[in-house]
Every structure is written in C-alpha cells, then in structure tokens.
C-alpha cells in the first residue's frame, strides 16, 4: 500500500513538473513571439515581402507555404522570428534557412519605421494587458512603492554614521529611492571604488545625509551592514491549527488594526500581539475590502509572549511593487532605463556587467516566480516585455532602433546609408552583443550557484509536505524539531 502511494506521489510530481516546464517554455517564448508577430502584422499591412514566419527556432517540425509566406514551427520552442528581406536582407532567413540574398523592391522610409517599431509596440501592449491582470486580480499583493523606512542595528557602522530606525529614505547617491528595490539598485550601481554610498534621509522633518559602505558578502550580494527596513504587515502564511487559522486569517491579508491599534509595520504588529491576551478584534484588508476578525492569541512558552500563528510575507519583487497599470509600466520602464544609463556612466558600467542577468537567470527567475504564484509570474512577464521593448528601440544596428535610425537618416538626407558601412556596423554590433551575452551567461552561472547555496531555488512540492503545526510553532513539540524557531521569536511570526 505504501509503495503504491509512493509511486503515485512520484507520478504526480512528474506530471506537475512537466506542466511547469510547459508553462515556463510558453511564458519565456511569449514576449519574443509577440514581438515578432507585431513585425509580421505591420509588414503584412504595409505590403512588404515576408519570406518566413516561424514559431520557435531550428529545423521545422511542420511548415507550409501560403501566399508566398512560409509558416513553420521549429524544434526549439522559445519565441520565433519573421524574415523581412526588405528591412534586414541578411537577417533570420539567412541564419535559419541558409537562403541566398535576393534583390527586392525598395520600401519607403515610413513603412520601414512602422514595421520596425511594431515589434516593441506589441511587447508594450502585452505588458499593458498583463498589468491589468495584476491590477484586477483580487489576491494581488503589492507594496505600493514605499516610503522606505529604515531599520538600523544599534552599534553598527550605519548607526555610527548617524542612521536610526524610523528614518525615511529619500535618495541614494542623489538618485531618488521610492522603494527597497531602488535602494538596492543604487547601492549596487552607484557605490564608489571603496564601496561608499551616500544616503539622504528624513527624520522629524529634517533632512540628513550619511555616508555608509556597501559590501559584497560571501554570496556576492551587495548590502550595507546594519541597515534593514521596516516591513508592511502582510500575512505570508498561517500556521495549521493556530488562532490565526481559526479566526479566518488568510495569506496576503494586510493587517490594518489590532485591538483598536492602527498597524503600520510588521514589527509593530508583532509587538502588539505579543502583549495581547483574550479575544481581540483584528481588521485586515483583503481584495480591496476591510474585514473584521475575532482572534484569541495563545501564550508561547518558547517565545515568552502571545502568538496567533501568522508568518510574515516574504519580500515583494520589483515587478509586484505597484497596483495600478500606469505605475507598473512606469516602474518597469524606469528600471530598464536606469540600467541603460548605468552602462554609459563611468564608474557604474563595471557594476552593470556584474549584476546583469542573461537568459539562464531570466529562465530560473521566471521558474521561481511560478513557484511563488502564477500572478507573480505574470508580473515578471510584464517586466520582461517592457524591458524587451525599450532595449529593442535603442538606436543600435541589429536592433529595431537601428533600423529606425537608418530609415530616418534616409528620410532626412534623401540618400540611402552606405550599404558597406551599414553592413560593417551591423556585424560589429552583433559581435559586441554576442560577446556581452556570453559574458553575462557566465555571470549567470556564478549567480545561480550562489543563489542555490542560499536556498533561493527551492521546490515548492517538497516544502508543501513539511507542514508546521500550531504546537510546533508555539514551542510545545520537541525542541529539536523546532530549533529553527529559536533564532527569531520576535521577528518572523506571530
């Protein structure tokens, strides 16, 4: 009987993992497919020659020629391409199919511009749809972007530099920091050769600047020792059989009030609950509505405080910081623009290459977001679409922005760009981008190894089998099985 159950569990895990892999492939390929489909529709409307429209890359599993266009499905299921010889004579058709270069009628500048920008526009439109999904989903959990309130350890270097718990962060190295993600990015990109960063904070309506040192830890993660942040009181999970579960508290609830006390942070929530006995009214925000619950904390011998069995939510990723579609898209655009400006800023470009993520890290990040929730994966996909759109609009040969640049040059000067010069520029940029991609891929390997050591890429199926009971949580089970609870009785759960 046990062997049968074990075999059934293995089969279920295989099916679940296979489903996740299929969804991962579809999600990763969707931005590329939409981008190329945008080019395809515009080229079709403008009457351009279209040689091939392919879903996926590599040798064809299936292909058929209809009205002069070869439609195909490739063996490599990531994205796709459209071959437009009038815009890119030596493009994907030559690479994929080995087709010889042919002569085609010239195309007007404005048609080339329309077709070139249609790919990025497709990504932006998809990003907008995904932003609305995040906005309309009743369980979307966003941080609304700040303000960032610091939590500073007394006696640390940051404390000695003048920072205090409760300080409101304004900027890092002169760059506005509306959320913890902005803070981390500026600590990575804006630190000096010695690691110094300047934090501007507000305390009691007074603006104060403090110089602190950002360091790389053993996992190559950049941080300022002694500086953390106050966390919003979102519920990450509830303990089975505990007061919180019995009261009806749910994951992603935002605590608004407890026993008549307005709750602003997780730390405050922990403190208020730890001192509360008897039945208490608890008001939470769920799906945009306020809900009143009755909860009776129980005393934990281990923590020597009252608890209800609620766990703190994990960090909200940058693609889930904002609720409204406009704020989501604005943040995505500003994030990639900050990356681009850092690439051409002396002192910051070296940090960009170290911190940039390539295809390997993108795939693993997407996989990780899927393990958290499909909504998080949708947010990450939106972030990727806006990134792809803006990067492709850069005026660099081989990118869509390069085609726009050449078309605008021809429109202004009434002369076609020198074909040989264009070819040299395209090839040179292709080599540079390829070298950069290889460098980033090697960097991805190092980061993935470090994240694996940190336990970042966990298996949600394995974790779901390890159920923590209320007796475990409040300290009435074996001490050995609860050793992990001893280190943070006041910070992690209540």
Short mmCIF file of C-alpha atoms in Angstrom, two decimals:
data_model
loop_
_atom_site.label_atom_id
_atom_site.label_comp_id
_atom_site.label_asym_id
_atom_site.label_seq_id
_atom_site.Cartn_x
_atom_site.Cartn_y
_atom_site.Cartn_z
CA UNK A 1 0.00 0.00 0.00
CA UNK A 2 2.84 2.36 0.98
CA UNK A 3 4.71 1.53 -2.22
CA UNK A 4 1.59 2.31 -4.23
CA UNK A 5 1.19 5.71 -2.58
CA UNK A 6 4.89 6.44 -3.10
CA UNK A 7 4.64 5.57 -6.79
CA UNK A 8 1.51 7.70 -7.14
CA UNK A 9 3.26 10.67 -5.48
CA UNK A 10 6.26 10.30 -7.78
CA UNK A 11 3.95 10.25 -10.81
CA UNK A 12 2.07 13.33 -9.58
CA UNK A 13 5.36 15.17 -9.09
CA UNK A 14 6.47 14.22 -12.60
CA UNK A 15 3.16 15.48 -14.05
CA UNK A 16 3.33 18.70 -12.01
CA UNK A 17 6.93 19.36 -13.05
CA UNK A 18 6.13 18.58 -16.70
CA UNK A 19 3.24 21.05 -16.59
CA UNK A 20 5.51 23.69 -15.01
CA UNK A 21 8.11 23.17 -17.73
CA UNK A 22 5.49 23.57 -20.48
CA UNK A 23 4.17 26.78 -18.87
CA UNK A 24 7.76 28.02 -18.43
CA UNK A 25 8.50 27.49 -22.13
CA UNK A 26 5.29 29.26 -23.15
CA UNK A 27 5.90 32.17 -20.78
CA UNK A 28 9.54 32.62 -21.80
CA UNK A 29 8.75 32.43 -25.51
CA UNK A 30 5.65 34.65 -25.39
CA UNK A 31 7.43 38.07 -25.34
CA UNK A 32 9.61 37.08 -28.32
CA UNK A 33 6.67 35.64 -30.24
CA UNK A 34 4.52 38.75 -29.64
CA UNK A 35 7.44 40.96 -30.69
CA UNK A 36 7.89 39.11 -33.98
CA UNK A 37 4.15 38.88 -34.55
CA UNK A 38 3.97 42.68 -34.27
CA UNK A 39 6.57 42.97 -37.05
CA UNK A 40 4.64 40.39 -39.09
CA UNK A 41 1.25 42.16 -38.92
CA UNK A 42 2.76 45.55 -39.75
CA UNK A 43 4.76 44.13 -42.67
CA UNK A 44 1.65 42.37 -43.99
CA UNK A 45 -0.37 45.60 -43.77
CA UNK A 46 2.37 47.67 -45.43
CA UNK A 47 2.77 45.19 -48.29
CA UNK A 48 6.34 44.14 -47.54
CA UNK A 49 7.84 40.84 -48.68
CA UNK A 50 7.64 38.26 -45.88
CA UNK A 51 9.68 35.14 -46.51
CA UNK A 52 9.11 33.23 -43.25
CA UNK A 53 7.08 33.45 -40.08
CA UNK A 54 8.27 30.91 -37.54
CA UNK A 55 7.10 29.84 -34.11
CA UNK A 56 10.29 28.60 -32.48
CA UNK A 57 13.77 28.19 -33.96
CA UNK A 58 15.80 25.46 -35.63
CA UNK A 59 14.71 22.76 -38.10
CA UNK A 60 10.99 22.71 -38.85
CA UNK A 61 8.65 20.22 -37.22
CA UNK A 62 5.97 21.49 -39.59
CA UNK A 63 5.91 24.07 -42.34
CA UNK A 64 3.61 25.18 -45.13
CA UNK A 65 3.81 27.90 -47.78
CA UNK A 66 0.71 30.08 -48.07
CA UNK A 67 0.54 33.09 -50.43
CA UNK A 68 4.32 33.13 -50.73
CA UNK A 69 4.94 33.09 -46.96
CA UNK A 70 6.49 30.05 -45.30
CA UNK A 71 4.79 29.35 -41.97
CA UNK A 72 6.72 26.95 -39.76
CA UNK A 73 7.09 25.54 -36.26
CA UNK A 74 10.70 24.99 -35.13
CA UNK A 75 12.09 22.35 -32.81
CA UNK A 76 13.43 24.94 -30.33
CA UNK A 77 10.22 26.22 -28.68
CA UNK A 78 11.49 29.62 -27.45
CA UNK A 79 9.90 32.58 -29.27
CA UNK A 80 10.14 32.79 -33.04
CA UNK A 81 11.13 35.10 -35.89
CA UNK A 82 9.89 36.79 -39.06
CA UNK A 83 12.16 37.12 -42.11
CA UNK A 84 11.78 40.56 -43.78
CA UNK A 85 14.42 40.81 -46.53
CA UNK A 86 13.50 44.41 -47.48
CA UNK A 87 14.39 45.60 -43.98
CA UNK A 88 17.00 43.06 -42.92
CA UNK A 89 18.46 41.44 -46.07
CA UNK A 90 20.90 39.22 -44.16
CA UNK A 91 18.55 38.51 -41.28
CA UNK A 92 16.88 35.46 -39.76
CA UNK A 93 16.04 33.79 -43.05
CA UNK A 94 19.72 33.53 -43.96
CA UNK A 95 20.68 32.34 -40.48
CA UNK A 96 17.90 29.79 -40.08
CA UNK A 97 17.32 28.55 -43.62
CA UNK A 98 20.56 29.40 -45.40
CA UNK A 99 18.63 31.33 -48.05
CA UNK A 100 20.66 33.32 -50.60
CA UNK A 101 20.36 37.07 -50.66
CA UNK A 102 17.97 38.27 -53.38
CA UNK A 103 17.02 41.65 -54.81
CA UNK A 104 13.69 43.10 -53.70
CA UNK A 105 11.88 46.39 -54.41
CA UNK A 106 12.89 49.22 -52.09
CA UNK A 107 10.50 50.22 -49.31
CA UNK A 108 9.62 53.74 -48.23
CA UNK A 109 11.20 55.07 -45.03
CA UNK A 110 7.95 55.46 -43.15
CA UNK A 111 6.95 51.84 -43.86
CA UNK A 112 10.31 50.59 -42.55
CA UNK A 113 9.86 52.70 -39.43
CA UNK A 114 6.31 51.42 -38.83
CA UNK A 115 7.37 47.79 -39.24
CA UNK A 116 10.45 48.27 -37.03
CA UNK A 117 8.57 49.83 -34.11
CA UNK A 118 5.64 47.40 -34.32
CA UNK A 119 7.58 44.68 -32.51
CA UNK A 120 8.27 46.80 -29.42
CA UNK A 121 4.70 48.15 -29.58
CA UNK A 122 3.46 44.55 -29.45
CA UNK A 123 5.50 43.99 -26.28
CA UNK A 124 4.15 47.18 -24.71
CA UNK A 125 0.55 46.19 -25.49
CA UNK A 126 1.12 42.72 -23.99
CA UNK A 127 2.73 44.36 -20.97
CA UNK A 128 -0.35 46.55 -20.57
CA UNK A 129 -2.66 43.52 -20.68
CA UNK A 130 -0.54 41.75 -18.05
CA UNK A 131 -0.51 44.90 -15.90
CA UNK A 132 -4.31 44.92 -15.92
CA UNK A 133 -4.34 41.25 -14.89
CA UNK A 134 -2.20 42.11 -11.86
CA UNK A 135 -4.42 45.11 -11.12
CA UNK A 136 -7.72 43.26 -11.39
CA UNK A 137 -6.67 40.08 -9.59
CA UNK A 138 -8.33 40.05 -6.13
CA UNK A 139 -5.31 38.48 -4.43
CA UNK A 140 -2.57 40.65 -5.91
CA UNK A 141 -0.20 41.71 -3.15
CA UNK A 142 1.71 44.90 -3.85
CA UNK A 143 3.79 47.24 -1.71
CA UNK A 144 2.68 50.47 -3.42
CA UNK A 145 6.29 51.57 -3.56
CA UNK A 146 7.17 52.94 -0.13
CA UNK A 147 8.10 55.09 1.58
CA UNK A 148 11.16 53.14 2.72
CA UNK A 149 11.55 53.28 6.49
CA UNK A 150 14.93 52.10 7.73
CA UNK A 151 15.58 49.60 10.49
CA UNK A 152 19.13 50.21 11.81
CA UNK A 153 21.01 47.93 14.20
CA UNK A 154 22.44 49.90 17.17
CA UNK A 155 26.23 49.81 17.28
CA UNK A 156 26.61 49.07 13.56
CA UNK A 157 28.68 51.22 11.19
CA UNK A 158 25.44 52.62 9.77
CA UNK A 159 24.30 53.56 13.29
CA UNK A 160 27.64 55.28 13.96
CA UNK A 161 27.25 57.16 10.65
CA UNK A 162 24.05 58.72 12.01
CA UNK A 163 21.27 56.48 10.72
CA UNK A 164 18.46 55.46 13.07
CA UNK A 165 15.49 53.14 12.97
CA UNK A 166 12.46 55.02 11.70
CA UNK A 167 14.42 57.23 9.29
CA UNK A 168 12.62 57.74 5.98
CA UNK A 169 14.88 57.11 2.99
CA UNK A 170 14.83 59.84 0.33
CA UNK A 171 17.71 59.07 -2.02
CA UNK A 172 20.88 57.06 -2.56
CA UNK A 173 23.80 58.89 -4.17
CA UNK A 174 21.37 61.58 -5.31
CA UNK A 175 19.07 59.07 -7.01
CA UNK A 176 15.50 59.01 -5.70
CA UNK A 177 14.65 55.79 -3.85
CA UNK A 178 10.89 55.18 -3.70
CA UNK A 179 11.21 51.55 -2.63
CA UNK A 180 13.67 48.95 -1.35
CA UNK A 181 14.42 47.81 -4.89
CA UNK A 182 15.61 51.32 -5.82
CA UNK A 183 17.77 51.35 -2.70
CA UNK A 184 19.41 48.04 -3.61
CA UNK A 185 19.98 49.04 -7.25
CA UNK A 186 21.69 52.29 -6.27
CA UNK A 187 23.85 50.53 -3.67
CA UNK A 188 24.98 48.14 -6.42
CA UNK A 189 25.45 50.62 -9.27
CA UNK A 190 26.29 53.87 -7.51
CA UNK A 191 28.85 52.76 -4.94
CA UNK A 192 32.35 54.19 -5.21
CA UNK A 193 35.52 52.13 -5.65
CA UNK A 194 35.73 51.90 -1.86
CA UNK A 195 32.04 50.93 -1.66
CA UNK A 196 30.82 54.21 -0.20
CA UNK A 197 27.23 55.34 -0.80
CA UNK A 198 25.50 58.48 0.44
CA UNK A 199 22.04 58.03 1.93
CA UNK A 200 19.77 61.04 2.34
CA UNK A 201 17.07 60.50 4.96
CA UNK A 202 14.30 62.46 6.63
CA UNK A 203 13.89 62.50 10.40
CA UNK A 204 11.45 64.75 12.28
CA UNK A 205 11.03 66.90 9.13
CA UNK A 206 14.82 67.37 8.96
CA UNK A 207 16.93 66.14 6.03
CA UNK A 208 20.16 64.35 6.96
CA UNK A 209 22.91 62.79 4.83
CA UNK A 210 25.01 59.84 5.95
CA UNK A 211 27.89 58.09 4.19
CA UNK A 212 27.95 54.32 4.64
CA UNK A 213 29.80 51.42 3.00
CA UNK A 214 28.14 48.83 0.77
CA UNK A 215 29.95 45.49 0.77
CA UNK A 216 29.71 42.19 -1.07
CA UNK A 217 29.01 39.26 1.21
CA UNK A 218 30.26 35.71 0.67
CA UNK A 219 27.46 35.13 -1.86
CA UNK A 220 28.40 38.27 -3.86
CA UNK A 221 25.24 40.02 -2.68
CA UNK A 222 25.70 43.78 -2.12
CA UNK A 223 24.37 45.17 1.17
CA UNK A 224 25.01 47.85 3.79
CA UNK A 225 25.74 46.08 7.10
CA UNK A 226 23.36 47.10 9.85
CA UNK A 227 20.70 48.59 7.54
CA UNK A 228 17.36 46.90 7.01
CA UNK A 229 13.83 48.17 6.53
CA UNK A 230 10.53 48.16 8.30
CA UNK A 231 8.17 45.71 6.67
CA UNK A 232 4.50 46.18 5.92
CA UNK A 233 2.18 43.89 7.90
CA UNK A 234 1.27 41.40 5.16
CA UNK A 235 0.46 37.83 6.13
CA UNK A 236 2.71 35.32 4.35
CA UNK A 237 1.09 32.20 5.79
CA UNK A 238 -0.92 30.94 8.75
CA UNK A 239 0.01 28.00 10.96
CA UNK A 240 -2.26 24.98 10.81
CA UNK A 241 -4.47 24.73 13.89
CA UNK A 242 -3.40 28.12 15.28
CA UNK A 243 -5.55 31.06 16.42
CA UNK A 244 -4.96 32.90 13.13
CA UNK A 245 -6.32 30.00 11.08
CA UNK A 246 -9.29 29.53 13.40
CA UNK A 247 -10.07 33.26 13.14
CA UNK A 248 -10.11 33.11 9.32
CA UNK A 249 -6.87 34.99 8.64
CA UNK A 250 -5.52 34.24 5.15
CA UNK A 251 -2.31 34.55 3.18
CA UNK A 252 -1.80 38.02 1.61
CA UNK A 253 -4.11 39.72 4.16
CA UNK A 254 -2.83 43.18 5.09
CA UNK A 255 -3.25 43.86 8.83
CA UNK A 256 -4.88 47.26 9.30
CA UNK A 257 -5.77 47.26 13.00
CA UNK A 258 -5.37 45.01 16.05
CA UNK A 259 -7.31 45.54 19.28
CA UNK A 260 -8.05 49.14 18.29
CA UNK A 261 -4.41 49.95 17.47
CA UNK A 262 -3.67 51.02 13.86
CA UNK A 263 -0.91 48.78 12.48
CA UNK A 264 1.72 50.34 10.23
CA UNK A 265 4.51 47.72 10.18
CA UNK A 266 5.15 44.05 10.80
CA UNK A 267 7.39 44.89 13.75
CA UNK A 268 4.56 46.87 15.38
CA UNK A 269 2.11 44.03 14.71
CA UNK A 270 4.47 41.57 16.43
CA UNK A 271 4.79 43.84 19.46
CA UNK A 272 1.05 44.49 19.84
CA UNK A 273 0.11 40.81 19.51
CA UNK A 274 2.81 39.69 21.94
CA UNK A 275 1.19 41.80 24.68
CA UNK A 276 -2.45 40.92 23.92
CA UNK A 277 -4.47 38.27 25.72
CA UNK A 278 -8.15 37.33 25.45
CA UNK A 279 -10.31 37.89 22.40
CA UNK A 280 -9.23 40.78 20.17
CA UNK A 281 -10.75 42.39 17.11
CA UNK A 282 -8.44 42.31 14.12
CA UNK A 283 -9.16 44.27 10.93
CA UNK A 284 -7.48 43.17 7.71
CA UNK A 285 -7.63 44.30 4.11
CA UNK A 286 -8.39 41.53 1.64
CA UNK A 287 -9.12 42.06 -2.06
CA UNK A 288 -9.64 45.79 -1.52
CA UNK A 289 -12.18 45.27 1.29
CA UNK A 290 -11.76 45.62 5.05
CA UNK A 291 -12.75 42.54 7.07
CA UNK A 292 -13.20 42.26 10.84
CA UNK A 293 -11.97 39.07 12.55
CA UNK A 294 -12.01 37.85 16.15
CA UNK A 295 -8.76 36.24 17.29
CA UNK A 296 -7.54 35.00 20.67
CA UNK A 297 -3.72 34.91 20.99
CA UNK A 298 -2.20 32.00 22.91
CA UNK A 299 0.84 32.20 25.14
CA UNK A 300 4.04 30.62 23.78
CA UNK A 301 6.40 29.26 26.42
CA UNK A 302 9.27 29.30 23.96
CA UNK A 303 8.84 32.93 22.87
CA UNK A 304 7.56 34.02 26.31
CA UNK A 305 4.93 36.07 24.50
CA UNK A 306 1.45 35.77 22.99
CA UNK A 307 1.17 34.49 19.44
CA UNK A 308 -1.55 33.88 16.86
CA UNK A 309 0.38 31.72 14.38
CA UNK A 310 0.81 34.13 11.47
CA UNK A 311 4.00 34.25 9.40
CA UNK A 312 5.48 37.31 7.78
CA UNK A 313 5.24 37.59 4.00
CA UNK A 314 8.44 37.38 2.00
CA UNK A 315 9.90 40.28 0.06
CA UNK A 316 7.72 41.65 -2.71
CA UNK A 317 9.68 41.51 -6.01
CA UNK A 318 10.18 44.73 -8.02
CA UNK A 319 7.62 43.69 -10.66
CA UNK A 320 4.90 43.49 -7.97
CA UNK A 321 5.56 46.79 -6.20
CA UNK A 322 2.68 48.76 -7.70
CA UNK A 323 -1.02 48.14 -8.16
CA UNK A 324 -2.23 50.43 -10.94
CA UNK A 325 -1.23 49.56 -14.54
CA UNK A 326 0.28 53.01 -15.15
CA UNK A 327 2.55 52.76 -12.10
CA UNK A 328 3.55 49.22 -13.03
CA UNK A 329 4.61 50.18 -16.55
CA UNK A 330 6.32 53.37 -15.38
CA UNK A 331 8.41 51.45 -12.86
CA UNK A 332 9.35 48.80 -15.45
CA UNK A 333 10.44 51.49 -17.93
CA UNK A 334 12.44 53.45 -15.34
CA UNK A 335 14.14 50.27 -14.13
CA UNK A 336 15.49 49.33 -17.55
CA UNK A 337 16.35 52.97 -18.31
CA UNK A 338 18.44 53.10 -15.12
CA UNK A 339 20.28 50.02 -16.35
CA UNK A 340 20.92 51.61 -19.76
CA UNK A 341 22.21 54.90 -18.29
CA UNK A 342 24.50 52.98 -15.95
CA UNK A 343 26.03 51.20 -18.96
CA UNK A 344 27.35 54.53 -20.28
CA UNK A 345 28.19 56.11 -16.91
CA UNK A 346 31.84 55.92 -15.81
CA UNK A 347 32.18 54.09 -12.50
CA UNK A 348 28.81 52.34 -12.90
CA UNK A 349 29.29 50.32 -16.11
CA UNK A 350 31.55 47.77 -14.39
CA UNK A 351 28.84 47.09 -11.79
CA UNK A 352 26.20 46.68 -14.52
CA UNK A 353 28.03 43.81 -16.21
CA UNK A 354 28.44 42.05 -12.84
CA UNK A 355 24.79 42.48 -11.87
CA UNK A 356 23.08 41.99 -15.27
CA UNK A 357 21.13 38.79 -15.86
CA UNK A 358 21.07 36.80 -19.09
CA UNK A 359 18.79 34.06 -20.46
CA UNK A 360 19.80 31.47 -17.84
CA UNK A 361 18.98 33.74 -14.92
CA UNK A 362 15.81 35.01 -16.60
CA UNK A 363 14.52 31.45 -17.06
CA UNK A 364 15.35 30.48 -13.47
CA UNK A 365 13.83 33.70 -12.14
CA UNK A 366 10.65 33.04 -14.11
CA UNK A 367 10.58 29.47 -12.78
CA UNK A 368 10.99 30.77 -9.22
CA UNK A 369 8.14 33.26 -9.63
CA UNK A 370 5.94 30.44 -10.92
CA UNK A 371 6.67 28.50 -7.73
CA UNK A 372 5.55 31.53 -5.67
CA UNK A 373 2.37 32.13 -7.70
CA UNK A 374 1.24 32.42 -11.29
CA UNK A 375 0.34 36.05 -10.59
CA UNK A 376 3.98 36.78 -9.69
CA UNK A 377 5.00 35.07 -12.95
CA UNK A 378 2.56 37.33 -14.84
CA UNK A 379 4.15 40.38 -13.18
CA UNK A 380 7.64 39.17 -14.11
CA UNK A 381 6.49 38.55 -17.68
CA UNK A 382 5.15 42.11 -17.88
CA UNK A 383 8.53 43.38 -16.62
CA UNK A 384 10.31 41.34 -19.34
CA UNK A 385 8.04 42.73 -22.08
CA UNK A 386 8.73 46.36 -21.19
CA UNK A 387 12.46 45.59 -20.92
CA UNK A 388 12.45 43.93 -24.35
CA UNK A 389 10.52 46.81 -25.94
CA UNK A 390 12.83 49.56 -24.66
CA UNK A 391 16.06 47.66 -25.34
CA UNK A 392 14.98 46.98 -28.93
CA UNK A 393 14.24 50.66 -29.52
CA UNK A 394 17.83 51.67 -28.74
CA UNK A 395 19.48 53.19 -31.86
CA UNK A 396 21.92 50.31 -32.24
CA UNK A 397 22.42 48.42 -35.53
CA UNK A 398 20.93 44.88 -35.44
CA UNK A 399 18.16 46.18 -33.11
CA UNK A 400 14.83 47.67 -34.21
CA UNK A 401 16.03 51.11 -33.15
CA UNK A 402 18.95 50.75 -35.56
CA UNK A 403 16.56 50.12 -38.47
CA UNK A 404 14.57 53.19 -37.42
CA UNK A 405 17.79 55.24 -37.30
CA UNK A 406 18.84 54.18 -40.82
CA UNK A 407 15.32 54.91 -42.16
CA UNK A 408 15.28 58.37 -40.53
CA UNK A 409 18.75 59.11 -41.95
CA UNK A 410 17.45 58.29 -45.42
CA UNK A 411 14.30 60.39 -44.88
CA UNK A 412 16.32 63.45 -43.79
CA UNK A 413 19.26 63.25 -46.22
CA UNK A 414 17.29 61.77 -49.16
CA UNK A 415 20.16 59.30 -49.53
CA UNK A 416 20.42 55.65 -48.59
CA UNK A 417 23.09 54.89 -45.97
CA UNK A 418 26.23 53.38 -47.42
CA UNK A 419 25.46 49.65 -47.69
CA UNK A 420 29.02 48.60 -46.87
CA UNK A 421 29.19 50.88 -43.83
CA UNK A 422 25.80 49.63 -42.60
CA UNK A 423 26.96 46.03 -43.00
CA UNK A 424 30.16 46.70 -41.02
CA UNK A 425 28.23 48.45 -38.25
CA UNK A 426 25.64 45.66 -38.05
CA UNK A 427 28.28 42.93 -37.90
CA UNK A 428 30.37 44.82 -35.34
CA UNK A 429 27.39 45.41 -33.07
CA UNK A 430 26.31 41.79 -33.46
CA UNK A 431 29.77 40.61 -32.33
CA UNK A 432 29.75 43.01 -29.36
CA UNK A 433 26.25 41.95 -28.29
CA UNK A 434 27.18 38.28 -28.65
CA UNK A 435 30.33 38.76 -26.55
CA UNK A 436 28.32 40.62 -23.93
CA UNK A 437 25.73 37.84 -23.88
CA UNK A 438 28.45 35.21 -23.38
CA UNK A 439 29.93 37.27 -20.53
CA UNK A 440 26.53 37.68 -18.89
CA UNK A 441 25.80 33.96 -19.31
CA UNK A 442 29.00 33.07 -17.45
CA UNK A 443 27.99 35.60 -14.80
CA UNK A 444 24.57 33.91 -14.64
CA UNK A 445 26.25 30.61 -13.77
CA UNK A 446 28.04 32.18 -10.81
CA UNK A 447 24.90 33.90 -9.55
CA UNK A 448 22.80 30.76 -9.89
CA UNK A 449 25.41 28.82 -7.90
CA UNK A 450 25.34 31.47 -5.15
CA UNK A 451 21.54 31.56 -5.10
CA UNK A 452 21.45 27.77 -4.89
CA UNK A 453 23.73 27.89 -1.83
CA UNK A 454 21.34 30.39 -0.29
CA UNK A 455 18.43 28.00 -0.94
CA UNK A 456 16.78 30.52 -3.28
CA UNK A 457 15.58 27.91 -5.77
CA UNK A 458 13.51 25.68 -3.55
CA UNK A 459 10.98 23.01 -4.55
CA UNK A 460 7.51 24.07 -3.56
CA UNK A 461 6.23 20.47 -3.78
CA UNK A 462 8.80 19.32 -1.23
CA UNK A 463 8.05 22.26 1.03
CA UNK A 464 4.32 21.61 0.96
CA UNK A 465 4.88 18.18 2.55
CA UNK A 466 6.56 19.72 5.63
CA UNK A 467 3.52 21.06 7.47
CA UNK A 468 4.25 23.04 10.64
CA UNK A 469 1.55 22.60 13.28
CA UNK A 470 0.47 25.12 15.90
CA UNK A 471 2.11 23.02 18.62
CA UNK A 472 5.39 23.14 16.69
CA UNK A 473 5.07 26.88 16.24
CA UNK A 474 4.35 27.86 19.85
CA UNK A 475 7.02 25.54 21.20
CA UNK A 476 5.16 22.58 22.70
CA UNK A 477 6.60 19.97 20.32
CA UNK A 478 10.10 18.50 20.57
CA UNK A 479 12.74 21.22 20.90
CA UNK A 480 14.94 19.56 18.27
CA UNK A 481 12.24 19.78 15.60
CA UNK A 482 11.70 23.47 16.43
CA UNK A 483 15.31 24.59 16.58
CA UNK A 484 14.80 26.94 13.62
CA UNK A 485 12.16 28.89 15.58
CA UNK A 486 14.57 29.87 18.37
CA UNK A 487 16.53 32.36 16.37
CA UNK A 488 13.74 34.80 15.61
CA UNK A 489 10.91 34.63 18.14
CA UNK A 490 10.10 38.30 17.74
CA UNK A 491 10.72 38.94 14.06
CA UNK A 492 9.31 36.18 11.92
CA UNK A 493 5.91 35.09 13.15
CA UNK A 494 3.05 35.90 15.48
#
